[in-house]
Amino acid sequence: MAAPLRIALAGLGTVGAGVIRLLEANGALIARRAGRPIAITVVSARDRAKDRGVDLSGFAWEDDLTLLAERADVDVVVELVGGADGPALSLARRTLAAGKGLVTANKAMVAHHGMELAATAEAARDGRGAPFRFEAAVAGGIPVIKGLREGAAANSLARIYGILNGTCNYILSTMEDTGRDFAEVLKEAQALGYAEADPAFDIEGIDAAHKLAILAAIGFGAGVDFTSVDIAGITRIRAADIAQAAALGYVIRLIGLADCQGRGADGAARLFQRVQPCLVPRDHPLAAVDGPTNAVVAEGDFSGRLLFQGPGAGDGPTASAVVADLIDIARGDTGPPFSVPVAELEPLARADPGDRRNRTYLRFAVADRPGVLAEITAAMRDAGVSIESLIQQGRPDAGGEDGAPAEVLVAMVTHEAPERAVAHALDLLRGSPSLAEPPLVMRLLE
Ligand code: NAP
Ligand code: HSE
């Protein structure tokens, strides 16, 4: 058998320890499939003394993780530290500049610096290139990057959408099933190892946006454009929204959606990218996606609708994706990280969301007094938005003290309307003393 592929492992947390366990458990099988053993030679983390539940005695230790890049006993660096910048980025840059392979699960870094790193990888070793892979950065254990880059490579894709954050999906589906509180379920997701070091990245939709920008780049052959993702998270969703969605025949899921319209001879293609909580019809395949599971739908012109589904977070699934990349590298499977060379990725302009037509769920927290409902419906009428259904629900936990009117929740679903018109209706209501907080806006996934 050929010489081992020698690995430096930076980061020994949830995913790093998972990679060690996986290579221990399946090392022989992996060596047969890769044609050579995959052997960790050196590891690095912050705290050498920490018990990680794995045996590190067979590996060298490096205090300064950036030195892993230049070690003579390393062919590929696996970066599992996290953070878009800082030590992870220094390590990634030095690794590729040194002509070594880089595997990472770090979607923040790939979303912000993926183009630069891919260009360095392509230019490495006097233009022969160094492997740079990041399957684990999107949708945990699901081989969706491989699926788009290889399995769907013959297609022009029109739309990619799905559930891209395990923590948010765990929170929303658990709240729906058990009626439990947001904060309590978030703590549980953190304890299970699903959440980012700073869980605001999960619940504010940023992590899903990192992943969406990476998928859009691969799927549409465009440069990664994280800054043009329109992002809303799940922090404002209340039990009452989940109940009202259920009464209307929907579940709430955080959906990332990207489409590329107008691609054709005139070269006026526009890229639309959005992450936001959506109402998903109960009979849609994404409505049945529960817990930390992720699912991605890709619509190809010849393949039709492809659905990739599986565990989206946690040590085992993420380690599975990391080691799959290592097996590809051990087999000598390199090639451009984003399917086509960086210089050939198209810089697509950002699509104007105002032109999009949707049915929209709007939820208002309002003072329970005469005329408030009329004020809201008048704004909708003046903006040319027609209302399909409307529910008013009391809020037993708020208002009513000191003679102030109690707050109630008014939720409505509009008929299909341009987003520009809905935004105009909300502008007309901006600053109204009747509204206790800005309206919550969620689109219906059709
Ligand atoms: P984690 O449990 O917080 O582990 C991070 C590791 O990095 C720790 O071992 C930590 O060392 C080490 N580290 C942090 N700063 C360091 C520094 N300056 N120098 C050396 N080591 C440092 O994180 P994780 O959940 O494994 O995630 C790792 C990466 O995978 C992130 O990019 C994350 O977004 C991504 N990811 C995670 C999942 C998941 O389900 N958890 C799924 C997909 C992708 P100490 O242990 O000594 O503190
Ligand atoms: N925090 C991420 C999630 C980890 O919950 O989806 C997987 O990328």
XYZ file of C-alpha atoms and ligand atoms in Angstrom, residues 10-17 44-48 50 52 61-65 79-83 87-88 104-109 136-140 192-197 207 211 312-315 318, ligand 1:
99
model
C -5.961 21.987 14.217
C -8.839 22.122 16.718
C -9.840 19.285 19.038
C -13.372 20.340 19.948
C -16.643 18.724 18.854
C -15.565 18.104 15.257
C -11.819 17.571 15.842
C -12.430 14.858 18.447
C -3.030 21.516 18.079
C -5.598 23.243 20.291
C -5.522 25.918 22.981
C -5.374 23.750 26.091
C -3.022 20.773 25.986
C -7.948 19.291 28.513
C -11.221 15.413 25.156
C 1.603 18.471 19.748
C 2.096 21.983 18.334
C 1.348 24.930 20.654
C 1.179 27.471 17.822
C -1.260 26.076 15.294
C -8.648 23.271 10.182
C -11.405 22.752 12.804
C -10.852 25.850 14.919
C -13.494 28.197 13.520
C -13.805 31.954 13.000
C -5.715 31.949 13.653
C -7.911 29.836 11.341
C -11.907 22.810 6.667
C -15.395 22.783 8.177
C -15.218 26.557 8.643
C -18.067 28.060 6.600
C -17.474 31.562 8.003
C -13.928 31.544 6.632
C -18.145 19.775 6.107
C -18.712 23.531 5.921
C -22.213 23.064 4.459
C -24.952 20.832 5.857
C -22.800 18.655 8.146
C -25.576 18.649 22.044
C -22.684 20.292 20.131
C -24.831 21.699 17.287
C -24.393 25.416 17.939
C -21.499 27.664 16.939
C -19.093 28.914 19.642
C -24.375 30.641 9.710
C -23.548 28.133 3.786
C -26.619 18.804 9.522
C -24.520 19.189 12.668
C -22.746 17.299 15.427
C -19.453 15.437 15.768
C -19.333 16.564 10.400
P -15.308 23.770 19.141
O -15.910 22.585 19.780
O -15.485 25.103 19.765
O -13.731 23.466 18.956
C -12.829 24.447 18.522
C -11.413 23.939 18.779
O -10.494 24.906 18.304
C -11.082 23.683 20.240
O -10.388 22.469 20.376
C -10.177 24.848 20.623
O -9.194 24.513 21.572
C -9.505 25.132 19.306
N -9.050 26.517 19.229
C -9.796 27.640 19.284
N -8.995 28.723 19.173
C -7.720 28.259 19.051
C -6.457 28.869 18.909
N -6.329 30.196 18.890
N -5.375 28.079 18.817
C -5.485 26.743 18.855
N -6.675 26.101 18.970
C -7.768 26.853 19.078
O -15.822 23.935 17.640
P -16.459 22.822 16.702
O -17.921 22.726 16.960
O -15.638 21.608 16.732
O -16.340 23.564 15.279
C -15.108 23.652 14.610
C -15.370 24.198 13.215
O -16.269 23.327 12.531
C -16.041 25.569 13.166
O -15.577 26.266 12.037
C -17.514 25.237 13.001
O -18.240 26.270 12.387
C -17.414 24.045 12.100
N -18.545 23.130 12.128
C -19.045 22.681 13.290
C -20.089 21.765 13.283
C -20.688 21.243 14.551
O -21.719 20.545 14.469
N -20.115 21.496 15.711
C -20.622 21.326 12.053
C -20.075 21.817 10.860
C -19.033 22.710 10.906
P -9.546 24.132 23.107
O -10.397 22.893 22.999
O -8.236 23.854 23.736
O -10.288 25.292 23.662
